[in-house]
XYZ file of C-alpha atoms in Angstrom:
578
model
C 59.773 -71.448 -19.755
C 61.485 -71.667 -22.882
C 62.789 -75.103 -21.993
C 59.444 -76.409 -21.455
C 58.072 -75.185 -24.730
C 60.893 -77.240 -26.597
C 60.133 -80.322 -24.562
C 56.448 -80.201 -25.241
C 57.153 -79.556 -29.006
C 58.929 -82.714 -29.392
C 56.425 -84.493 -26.941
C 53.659 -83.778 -29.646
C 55.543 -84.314 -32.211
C 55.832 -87.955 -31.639
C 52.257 -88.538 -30.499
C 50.941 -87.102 -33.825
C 53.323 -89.366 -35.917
C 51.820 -92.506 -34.155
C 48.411 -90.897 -35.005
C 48.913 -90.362 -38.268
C 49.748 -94.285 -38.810
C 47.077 -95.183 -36.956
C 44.667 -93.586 -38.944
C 46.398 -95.043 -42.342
C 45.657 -98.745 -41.262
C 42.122 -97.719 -40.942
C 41.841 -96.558 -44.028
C 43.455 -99.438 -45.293
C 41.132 -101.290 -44.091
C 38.361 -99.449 -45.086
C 39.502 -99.160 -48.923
C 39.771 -102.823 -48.682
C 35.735 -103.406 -47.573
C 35.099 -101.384 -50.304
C 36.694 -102.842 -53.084
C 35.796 -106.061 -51.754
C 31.945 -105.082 -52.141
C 32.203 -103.814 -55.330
C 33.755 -107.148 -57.023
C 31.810 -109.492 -58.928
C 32.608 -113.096 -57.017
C 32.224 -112.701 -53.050
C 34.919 -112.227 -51.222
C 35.244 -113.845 -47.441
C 35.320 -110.897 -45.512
C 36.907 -113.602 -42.571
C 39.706 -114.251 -44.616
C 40.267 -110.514 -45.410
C 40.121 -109.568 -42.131
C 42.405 -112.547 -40.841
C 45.199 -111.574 -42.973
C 48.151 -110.212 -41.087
C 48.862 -106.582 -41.204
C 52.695 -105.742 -41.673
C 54.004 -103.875 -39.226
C 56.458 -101.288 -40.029
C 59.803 -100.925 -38.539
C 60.062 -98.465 -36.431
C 62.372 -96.071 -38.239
C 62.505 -92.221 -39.548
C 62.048 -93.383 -43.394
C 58.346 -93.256 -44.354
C 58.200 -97.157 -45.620
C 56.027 -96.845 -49.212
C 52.762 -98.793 -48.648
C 50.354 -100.150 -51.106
C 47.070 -98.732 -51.218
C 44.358 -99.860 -53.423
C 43.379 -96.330 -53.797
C 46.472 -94.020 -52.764
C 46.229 -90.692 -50.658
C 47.843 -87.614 -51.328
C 50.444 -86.484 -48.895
C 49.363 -83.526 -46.521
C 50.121 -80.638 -47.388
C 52.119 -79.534 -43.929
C 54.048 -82.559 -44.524
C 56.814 -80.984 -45.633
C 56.702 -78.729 -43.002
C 57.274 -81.186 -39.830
C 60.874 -79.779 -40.016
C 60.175 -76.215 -39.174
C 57.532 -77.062 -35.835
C 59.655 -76.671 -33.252
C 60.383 -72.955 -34.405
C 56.623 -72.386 -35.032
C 55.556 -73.693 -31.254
C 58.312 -71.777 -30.333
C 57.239 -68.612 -31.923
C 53.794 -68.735 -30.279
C 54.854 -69.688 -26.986
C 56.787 -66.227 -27.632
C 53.501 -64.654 -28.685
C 51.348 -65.876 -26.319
C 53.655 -64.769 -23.359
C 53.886 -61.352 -24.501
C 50.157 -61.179 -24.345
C 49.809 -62.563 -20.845
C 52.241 -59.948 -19.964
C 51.017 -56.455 -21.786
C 47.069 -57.584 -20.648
C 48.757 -58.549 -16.830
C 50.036 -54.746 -17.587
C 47.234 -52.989 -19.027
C 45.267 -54.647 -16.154
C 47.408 -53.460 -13.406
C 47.385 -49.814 -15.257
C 43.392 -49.636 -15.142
C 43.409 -50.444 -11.788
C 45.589 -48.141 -10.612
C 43.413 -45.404 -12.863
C 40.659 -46.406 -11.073
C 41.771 -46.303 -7.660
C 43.308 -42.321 -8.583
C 39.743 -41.741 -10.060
C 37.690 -42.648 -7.279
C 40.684 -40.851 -4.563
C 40.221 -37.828 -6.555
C 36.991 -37.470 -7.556
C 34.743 -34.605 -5.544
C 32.417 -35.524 -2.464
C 28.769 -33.869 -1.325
C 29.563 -35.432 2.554
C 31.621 -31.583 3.573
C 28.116 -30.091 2.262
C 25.998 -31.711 4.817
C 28.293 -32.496 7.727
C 27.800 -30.279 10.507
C 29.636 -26.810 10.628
C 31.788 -26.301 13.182
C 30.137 -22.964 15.236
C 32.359 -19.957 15.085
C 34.416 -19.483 18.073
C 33.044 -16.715 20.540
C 34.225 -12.914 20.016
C 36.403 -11.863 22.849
C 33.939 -8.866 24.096
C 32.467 -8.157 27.198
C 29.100 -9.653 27.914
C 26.347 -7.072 27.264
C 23.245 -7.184 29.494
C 19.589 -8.388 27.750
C 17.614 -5.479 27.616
C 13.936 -5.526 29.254
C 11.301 -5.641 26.707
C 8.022 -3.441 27.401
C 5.197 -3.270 25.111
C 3.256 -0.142 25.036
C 0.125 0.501 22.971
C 0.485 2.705 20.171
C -1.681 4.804 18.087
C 0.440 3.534 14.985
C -0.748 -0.034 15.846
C -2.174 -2.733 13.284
C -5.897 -1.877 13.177
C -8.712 -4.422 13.136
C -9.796 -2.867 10.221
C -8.600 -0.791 7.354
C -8.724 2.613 7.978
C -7.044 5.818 6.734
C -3.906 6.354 8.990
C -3.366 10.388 10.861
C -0.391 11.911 9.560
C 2.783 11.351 11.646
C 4.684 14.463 12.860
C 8.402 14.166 12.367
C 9.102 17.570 13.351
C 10.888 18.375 16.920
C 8.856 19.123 19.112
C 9.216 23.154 20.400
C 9.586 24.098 23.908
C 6.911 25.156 26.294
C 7.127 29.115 25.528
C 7.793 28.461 22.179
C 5.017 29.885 19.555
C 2.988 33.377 18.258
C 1.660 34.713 21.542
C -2.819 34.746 21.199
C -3.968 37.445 23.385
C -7.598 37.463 25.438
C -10.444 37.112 23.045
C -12.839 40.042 22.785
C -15.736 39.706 25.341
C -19.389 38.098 23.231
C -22.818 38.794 24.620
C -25.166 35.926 23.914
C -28.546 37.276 25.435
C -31.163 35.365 27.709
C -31.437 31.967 25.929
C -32.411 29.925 29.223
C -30.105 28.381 32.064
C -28.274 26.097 30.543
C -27.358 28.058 27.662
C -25.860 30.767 30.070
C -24.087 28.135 31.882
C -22.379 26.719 28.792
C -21.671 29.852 27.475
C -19.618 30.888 30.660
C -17.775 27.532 30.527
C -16.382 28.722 26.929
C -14.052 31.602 27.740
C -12.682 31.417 24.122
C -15.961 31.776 22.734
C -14.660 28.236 20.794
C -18.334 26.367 20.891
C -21.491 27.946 19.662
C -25.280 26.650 19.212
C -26.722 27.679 15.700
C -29.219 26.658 13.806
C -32.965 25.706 14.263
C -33.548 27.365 17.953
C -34.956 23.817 19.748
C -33.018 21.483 18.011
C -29.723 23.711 17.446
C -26.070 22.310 16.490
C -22.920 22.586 17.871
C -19.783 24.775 15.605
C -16.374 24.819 16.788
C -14.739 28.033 15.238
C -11.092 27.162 16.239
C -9.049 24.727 19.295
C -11.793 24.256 21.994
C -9.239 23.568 24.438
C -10.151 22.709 27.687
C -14.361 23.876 26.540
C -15.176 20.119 25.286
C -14.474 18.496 28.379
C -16.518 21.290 30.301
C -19.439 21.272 28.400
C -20.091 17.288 28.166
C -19.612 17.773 32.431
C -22.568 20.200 32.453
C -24.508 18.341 29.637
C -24.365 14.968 31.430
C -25.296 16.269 34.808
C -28.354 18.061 33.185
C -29.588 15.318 30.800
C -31.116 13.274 34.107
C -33.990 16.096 34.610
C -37.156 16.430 32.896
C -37.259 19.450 31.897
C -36.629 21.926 29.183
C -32.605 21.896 29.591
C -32.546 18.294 30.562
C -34.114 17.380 26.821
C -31.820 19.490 25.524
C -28.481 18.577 27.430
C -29.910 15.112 25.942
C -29.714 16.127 22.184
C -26.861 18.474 22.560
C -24.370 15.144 24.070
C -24.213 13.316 21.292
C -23.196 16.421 18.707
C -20.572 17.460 21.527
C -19.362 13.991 21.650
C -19.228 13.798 18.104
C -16.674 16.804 18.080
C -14.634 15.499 20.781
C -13.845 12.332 18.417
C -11.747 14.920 15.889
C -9.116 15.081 19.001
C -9.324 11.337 19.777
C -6.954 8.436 18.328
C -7.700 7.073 15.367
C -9.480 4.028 16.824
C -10.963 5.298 20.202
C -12.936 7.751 17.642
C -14.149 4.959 15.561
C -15.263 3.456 18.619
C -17.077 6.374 19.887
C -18.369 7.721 16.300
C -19.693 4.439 16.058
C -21.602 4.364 19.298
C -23.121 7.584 18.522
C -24.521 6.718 15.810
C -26.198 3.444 17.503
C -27.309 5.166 19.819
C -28.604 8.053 17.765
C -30.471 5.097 15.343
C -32.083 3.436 18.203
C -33.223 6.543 19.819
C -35.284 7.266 16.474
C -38.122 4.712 17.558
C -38.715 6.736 20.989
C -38.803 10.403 18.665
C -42.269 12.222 18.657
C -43.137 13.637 15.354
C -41.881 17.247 15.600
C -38.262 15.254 17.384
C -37.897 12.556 14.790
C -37.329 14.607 11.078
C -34.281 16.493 13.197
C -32.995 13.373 14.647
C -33.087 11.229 11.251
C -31.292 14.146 9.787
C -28.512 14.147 12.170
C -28.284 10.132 12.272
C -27.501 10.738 8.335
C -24.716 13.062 9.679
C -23.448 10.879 11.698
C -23.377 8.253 9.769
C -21.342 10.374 7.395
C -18.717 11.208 9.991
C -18.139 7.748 10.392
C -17.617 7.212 6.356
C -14.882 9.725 6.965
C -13.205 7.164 8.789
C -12.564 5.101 6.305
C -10.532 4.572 3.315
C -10.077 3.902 -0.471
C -12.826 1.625 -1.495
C -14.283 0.875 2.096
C -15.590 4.891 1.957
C -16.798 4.247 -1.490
C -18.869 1.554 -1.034
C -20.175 2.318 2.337
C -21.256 5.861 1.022
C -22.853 4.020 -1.998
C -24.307 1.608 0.416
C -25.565 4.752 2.530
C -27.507 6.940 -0.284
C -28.962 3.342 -1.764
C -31.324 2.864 1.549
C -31.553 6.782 1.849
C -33.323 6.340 -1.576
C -35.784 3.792 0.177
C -36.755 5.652 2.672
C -39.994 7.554 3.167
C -38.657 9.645 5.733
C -36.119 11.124 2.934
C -38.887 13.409 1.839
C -38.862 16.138 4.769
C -36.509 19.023 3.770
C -33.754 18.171 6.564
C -33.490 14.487 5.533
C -32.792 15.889 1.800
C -30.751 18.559 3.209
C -28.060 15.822 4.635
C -28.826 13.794 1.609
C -27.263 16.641 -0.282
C -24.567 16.663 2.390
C -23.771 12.991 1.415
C -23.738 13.616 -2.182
C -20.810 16.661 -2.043
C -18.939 14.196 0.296
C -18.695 11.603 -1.815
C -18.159 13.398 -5.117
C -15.037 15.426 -3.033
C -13.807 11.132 -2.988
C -14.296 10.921 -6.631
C -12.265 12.153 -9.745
C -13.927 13.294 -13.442
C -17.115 11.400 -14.676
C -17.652 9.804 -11.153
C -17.555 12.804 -9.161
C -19.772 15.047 -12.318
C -22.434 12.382 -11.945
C -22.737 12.719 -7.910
C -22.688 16.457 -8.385
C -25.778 15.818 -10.671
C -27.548 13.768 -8.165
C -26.742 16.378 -5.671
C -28.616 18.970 -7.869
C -31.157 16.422 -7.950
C -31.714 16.388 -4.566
C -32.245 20.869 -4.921
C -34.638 20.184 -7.305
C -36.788 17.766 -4.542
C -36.015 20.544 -1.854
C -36.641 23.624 -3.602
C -40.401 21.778 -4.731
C -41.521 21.950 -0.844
C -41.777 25.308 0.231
C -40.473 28.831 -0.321
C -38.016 28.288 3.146
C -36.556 25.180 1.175
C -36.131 26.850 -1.971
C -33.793 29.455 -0.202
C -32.271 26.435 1.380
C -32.153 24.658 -2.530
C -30.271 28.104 -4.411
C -27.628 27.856 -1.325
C -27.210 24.451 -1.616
C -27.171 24.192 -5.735
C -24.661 27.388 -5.107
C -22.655 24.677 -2.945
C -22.512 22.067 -5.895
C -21.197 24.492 -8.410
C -18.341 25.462 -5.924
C -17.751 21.843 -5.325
C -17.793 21.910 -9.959
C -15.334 24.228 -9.896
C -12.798 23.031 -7.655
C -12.486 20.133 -9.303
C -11.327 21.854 -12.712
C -8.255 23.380 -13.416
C -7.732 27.088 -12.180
C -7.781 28.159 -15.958
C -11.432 26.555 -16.293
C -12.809 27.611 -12.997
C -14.183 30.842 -13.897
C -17.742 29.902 -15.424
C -18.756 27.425 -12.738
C -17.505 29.735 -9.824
C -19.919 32.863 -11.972
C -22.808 30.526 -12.008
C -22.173 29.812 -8.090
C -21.472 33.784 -7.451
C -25.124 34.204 -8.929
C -27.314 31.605 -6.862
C -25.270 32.472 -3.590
C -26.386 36.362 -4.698
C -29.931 35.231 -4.523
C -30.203 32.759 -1.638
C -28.914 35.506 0.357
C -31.008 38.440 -0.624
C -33.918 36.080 0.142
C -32.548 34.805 3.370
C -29.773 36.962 4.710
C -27.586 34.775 6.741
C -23.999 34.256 8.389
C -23.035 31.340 6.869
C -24.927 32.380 3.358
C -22.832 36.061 3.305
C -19.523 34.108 4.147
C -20.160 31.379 1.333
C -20.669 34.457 -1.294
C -17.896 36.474 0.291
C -15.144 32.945 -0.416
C -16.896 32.356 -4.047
C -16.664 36.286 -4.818
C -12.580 35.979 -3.429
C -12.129 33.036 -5.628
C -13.234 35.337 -9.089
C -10.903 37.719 -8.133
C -7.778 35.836 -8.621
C -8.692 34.827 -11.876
C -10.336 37.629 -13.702
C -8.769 40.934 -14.913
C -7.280 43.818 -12.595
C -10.659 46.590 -12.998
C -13.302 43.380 -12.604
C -10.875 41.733 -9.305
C -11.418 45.412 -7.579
C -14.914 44.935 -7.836
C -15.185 41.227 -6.647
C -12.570 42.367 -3.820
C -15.171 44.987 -3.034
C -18.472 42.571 -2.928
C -16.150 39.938 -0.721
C -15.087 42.792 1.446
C -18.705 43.764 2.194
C -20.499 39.785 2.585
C -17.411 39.365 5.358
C -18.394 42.428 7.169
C -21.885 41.125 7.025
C -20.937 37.414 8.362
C -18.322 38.911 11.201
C -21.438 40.056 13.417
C -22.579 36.443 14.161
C -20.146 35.369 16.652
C -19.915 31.636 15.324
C -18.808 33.109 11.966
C -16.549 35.757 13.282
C -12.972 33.989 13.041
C -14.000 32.982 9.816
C -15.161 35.906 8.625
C -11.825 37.547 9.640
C -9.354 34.977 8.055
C -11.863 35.898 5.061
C -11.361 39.388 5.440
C -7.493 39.044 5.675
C -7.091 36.784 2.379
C -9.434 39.415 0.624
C -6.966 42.185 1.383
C -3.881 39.838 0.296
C -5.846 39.279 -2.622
C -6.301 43.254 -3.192
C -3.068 44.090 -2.256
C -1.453 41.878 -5.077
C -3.355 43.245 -7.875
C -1.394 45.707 -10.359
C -1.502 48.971 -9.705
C -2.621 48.844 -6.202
C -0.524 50.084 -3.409
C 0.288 47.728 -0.648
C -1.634 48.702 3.004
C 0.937 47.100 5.289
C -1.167 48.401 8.539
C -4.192 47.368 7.494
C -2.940 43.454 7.052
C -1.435 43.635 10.160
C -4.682 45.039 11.770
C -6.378 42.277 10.568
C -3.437 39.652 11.322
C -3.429 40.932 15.157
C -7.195 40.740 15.394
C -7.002 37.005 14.162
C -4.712 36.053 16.354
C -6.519 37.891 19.422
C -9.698 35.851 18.324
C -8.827 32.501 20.158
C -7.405 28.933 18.825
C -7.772 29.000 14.868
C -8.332 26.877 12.412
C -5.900 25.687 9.445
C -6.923 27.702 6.870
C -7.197 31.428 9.291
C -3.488 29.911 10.574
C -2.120 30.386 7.039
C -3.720 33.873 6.679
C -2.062 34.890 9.258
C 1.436 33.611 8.603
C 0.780 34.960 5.157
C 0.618 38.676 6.843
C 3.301 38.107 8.989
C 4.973 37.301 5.722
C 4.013 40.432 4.347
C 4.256 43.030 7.025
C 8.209 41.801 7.591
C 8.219 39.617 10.491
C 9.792 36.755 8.435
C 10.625 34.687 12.135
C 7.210 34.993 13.130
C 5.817 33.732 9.782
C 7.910 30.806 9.993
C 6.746 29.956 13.654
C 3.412 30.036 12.299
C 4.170 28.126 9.325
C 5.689 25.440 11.367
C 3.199 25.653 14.174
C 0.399 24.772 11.020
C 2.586 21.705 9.935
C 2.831 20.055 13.376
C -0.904 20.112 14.507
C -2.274 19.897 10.342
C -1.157 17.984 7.559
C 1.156 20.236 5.223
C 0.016 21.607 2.262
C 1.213 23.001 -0.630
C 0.600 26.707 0.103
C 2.037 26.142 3.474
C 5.520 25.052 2.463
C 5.515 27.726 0.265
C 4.865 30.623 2.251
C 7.296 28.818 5.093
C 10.110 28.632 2.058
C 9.480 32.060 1.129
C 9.529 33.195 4.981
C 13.205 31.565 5.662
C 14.516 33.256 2.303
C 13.379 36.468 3.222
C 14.721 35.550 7.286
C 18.331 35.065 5.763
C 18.551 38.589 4.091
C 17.352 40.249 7.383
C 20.804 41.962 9.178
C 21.325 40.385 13.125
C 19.174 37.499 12.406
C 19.293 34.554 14.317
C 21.327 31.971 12.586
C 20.856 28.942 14.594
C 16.570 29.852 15.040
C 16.802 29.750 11.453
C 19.198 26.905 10.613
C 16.553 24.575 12.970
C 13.944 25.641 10.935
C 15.104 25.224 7.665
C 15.274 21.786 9.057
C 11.874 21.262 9.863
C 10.841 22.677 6.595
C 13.040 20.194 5.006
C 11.091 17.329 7.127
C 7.622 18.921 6.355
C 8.107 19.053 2.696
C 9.397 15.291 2.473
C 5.291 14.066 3.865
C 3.849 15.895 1.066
């Protein structure tokens, strides 16, 4: 390479010498034309132009030509000696260009080729993943799926839920022994009174009220008594007489009972049958018939309210008492008698304000009743009597006091006007109430005016087992007063009696486990306490006295450890659904 530099430099540097003469004839020849033009005589331009040009010898000495107008020399001139060195020196430069960018080029691409080996990749995230390889276990065999309906289904509708028990359930035997009810004499009320009446060996179901149009109370568990009664009712209602036209209104009220017992939406289905049927039977009512049966289609349509929850109760009940207000038949004294019934059931929904202002329009509705006659205005004081209770328990215990006086006083009067069962119980519970809040010499006296109103109510037989779970809180009431010596025998009188009286309700339940609890049988209060969680929901006063009856069941000597390990279990389930 470096040879061929040399031998192009001296190549060029001929060539340029002949160049350079070249170019010095022509502007020879040019100065010539010039001068030529600028003279005074003309010049032949032939004769110019013919004259020979001397050609100079061909030799390294520059020969020194005349010019008419002389040129300086170049300025590189001088410097023809020193071009060999200067091709040569970029020739140098210009190779060691070609060979760092040859480098830097072969550099960048290897960069680039490392870059793009290197750089990550998305194409692992969305190939397909191998499946994991199989366990080694043995093969299990598929189970067979069976659907069964359930009471805990998905309703069609939104509706308040029963309470599920999650206790164990006990064994056959298990549970406080009930003895035989004492025998009740009901008189001569017709044939198919007597009939029913036999039917009911419990004495569960009784007929009260208006003596031709009478309703059904259930004073405990009619076990067994429901299902008898709608057999005789049903094979009686196809007559024409007397019993027949009764069988016919009693049905309905008896089916109506049954629902309680029923799954949450077979008794919507049935309460709400009833109560079409009980609405379309109105038309067909003569005028004595049809006040009693709009009455009870009010009731009805109440029961089915029940049935429903949060807002759905709310508005329906709203929706209910807005056409009650409409209607002309509202103004007979049992249509404003279940009006009044609609009124308390809705305010016991509400809280504060809400449930003060339907407590007014329930006194609203005594005010219409007592206006009609001197029967309704007995009806009105028990009723207005009703409302204040209703004030009263939704205050504080601390603020109770004045509304549960003013009830004590119109209870006093509706039953020295009209002495009744129901009436003596209602003052008996209000006067029972005042006792546990007012001082130990005024509680002896309220215990004392209870005492006697519960006597009064025991003698109707529909009232009895009330009146004797009554009795029995009025004595625990007594009993825990200062001052006052505890009457173990006669709680436990009245304990054994309650429990001989047949299936109880909730609240005569607790009495009872409450006198267990205080006559010392601290197992059997337990069992009771237990037996009240698993067919009701809990309640507060229920877990307590259960809590209070396992304390007292671990100080006892030879008790039975495992009996009361199990149910210190099922207390612990019963208080976590509270």
């Amino acid at each position: 390479m470096l040879l061929a530099s040399v031998t192009g430099a001296c190549g060029n540097t001929r060539k340029e010498e002949e160049e350079r003469s070249r170019h010095a004839r022509q502007m020879r020849d040019v100065a010539r034309m010039l001068d030529a033009m600028e003279a005074s005589e003309p010049v032949d331009l032939a004769t110019i132009m013919e004259t020979p040009v001397p050609i100079p010898p061909k030799t390294t000495r520059r020969v020194a030509t005349s010019y008419v107008r002389s040129e300086p020399h170049a300025p590189g001139g001088r410097a023809i000696a020193g071009w060999p060195f200067i091709a040569l020196g970029g020739a140098g430069t210009g190779t060691a260009a070609m060979l760092l960018l040859a480098m830097s080029r072969r550099r960048a691409r290897h960069a680039r080729q490392r870059i793009v080996k290197d750089a990550p990749s998305l194409a692992s995230h969305f190939a397909g993943r191998p499946p994991d390889p199989p366990a080694a276990q043995a093969p299990s065999p598929s189970p067979a799926w069976v659907y069964r309906r359930s009471a805990y289904e998905t309703p069609d509708l939104h509706v308040t839920g029963q309470p599920v028990d999650l206790l164990v359930p006990p064994p056959p035997d298990a549970g406080p022994a009930i003895d035989a009810p004492m025998p009740v004499s009901h008189g001569s009320r017709g044939d198919l009174r007597e009939r029913l009446s036999a039917t009911d060996t419990l004495a569960t179901l009784h007929l009260v009220g208006d003596e031709r149009f009478p309703d059904i109370r259930c004073s405990g568990k009619a076990i067994g008594a429901e299902q008898a009664w709608e057999d005789i009712l049903v094979a009686q209602a196809h007559h024409d007489d007397e019993d027949a036209r009764l069988a016919r209104w009693l049905l309905p009220a008896l089916r109506m009972h049954r629902a309680r017992d029923l799954p949450r939406r077979d008794a919507e289905r049935l309460l709400i049958g009833i109560e079409e049927d009980t609405a379309r039977a109105l038309d067909g009512m003569d005028s004595d018939e049809q006040p009693h049966g709009f009455a009870r289609w009010i009731r009805f349509r109440l029961a089915c309210i029940e049935r429903l929850s949060g807002a759905n109760r709310l508005f329906a009940s709203r929706d209910l008492l807005t056409r009650l207000a409409r209607d002309p038949r509202c103004d007979h004294p049992l249509a404003l008698d279940a009006c009044i019934d609609a009124q308390l059931a809705w305010a016991s929904w509400l809280l504060g304000a809400a449930a003060a202002k339907r407590l007014d329009e329930a006194e609203r509705y005594c005010d219409r009743l007592a206006a009609i006659g001197p029967d309704a205005a007995t009806r009105a004081l028990r009723r207005r009597g009703e409302t204040w209770l209703h004030r009263a328990n939704a205050r504080k215990p601390a603020e109770r006091l004045p509304d549960l006086e003013r009830a004590q006083s119109l209870l006093d009067d509706a039953h020295a006007r009209g002495a009744e069962a129901e009436t003596a119980l209602l003052v008996a519970r209000t006067a029972q109430q005042r006792a546990r809040l007012l001082t130990a010499e005024e509680a002896a006296a309220a215990c004392s005016h209870a005492l006697l109103h519960a006597f009064l109510a025991e003698h109707d037989p529909a009232w009895r087992v009330d009146a004797l779970a009554c009795r029995l809180d009025i004595q625990l009431t007594y009993e825990a007063l200062p001052e006052h010596a505890t009457e173990a025998s006669v709680t436990a009188a009245l304990g054994r009696s309650l429990e001989a009286a047949g299936p109880l309700p909730a609240s005569a339940r607790t009495a009872v486990a409450e006198a267990r609890l205080r006559g010392g049988d601290h197992a059997g209060a337990a069992a009771w306490c237990e037996a009240i969680c698993r067919t009701d929901a809990p309640d507060d006063r229920v877990v307590r006295l259960w809590r209070d009856a396992c304390r007292r069941w671990a100080d006892d000597r030879d008790h039975d450890t495992a009996a009361l390990a199990q149910s210190l279990r099922h207390l612990a389930i019963a208080r976590s659904t509270l």
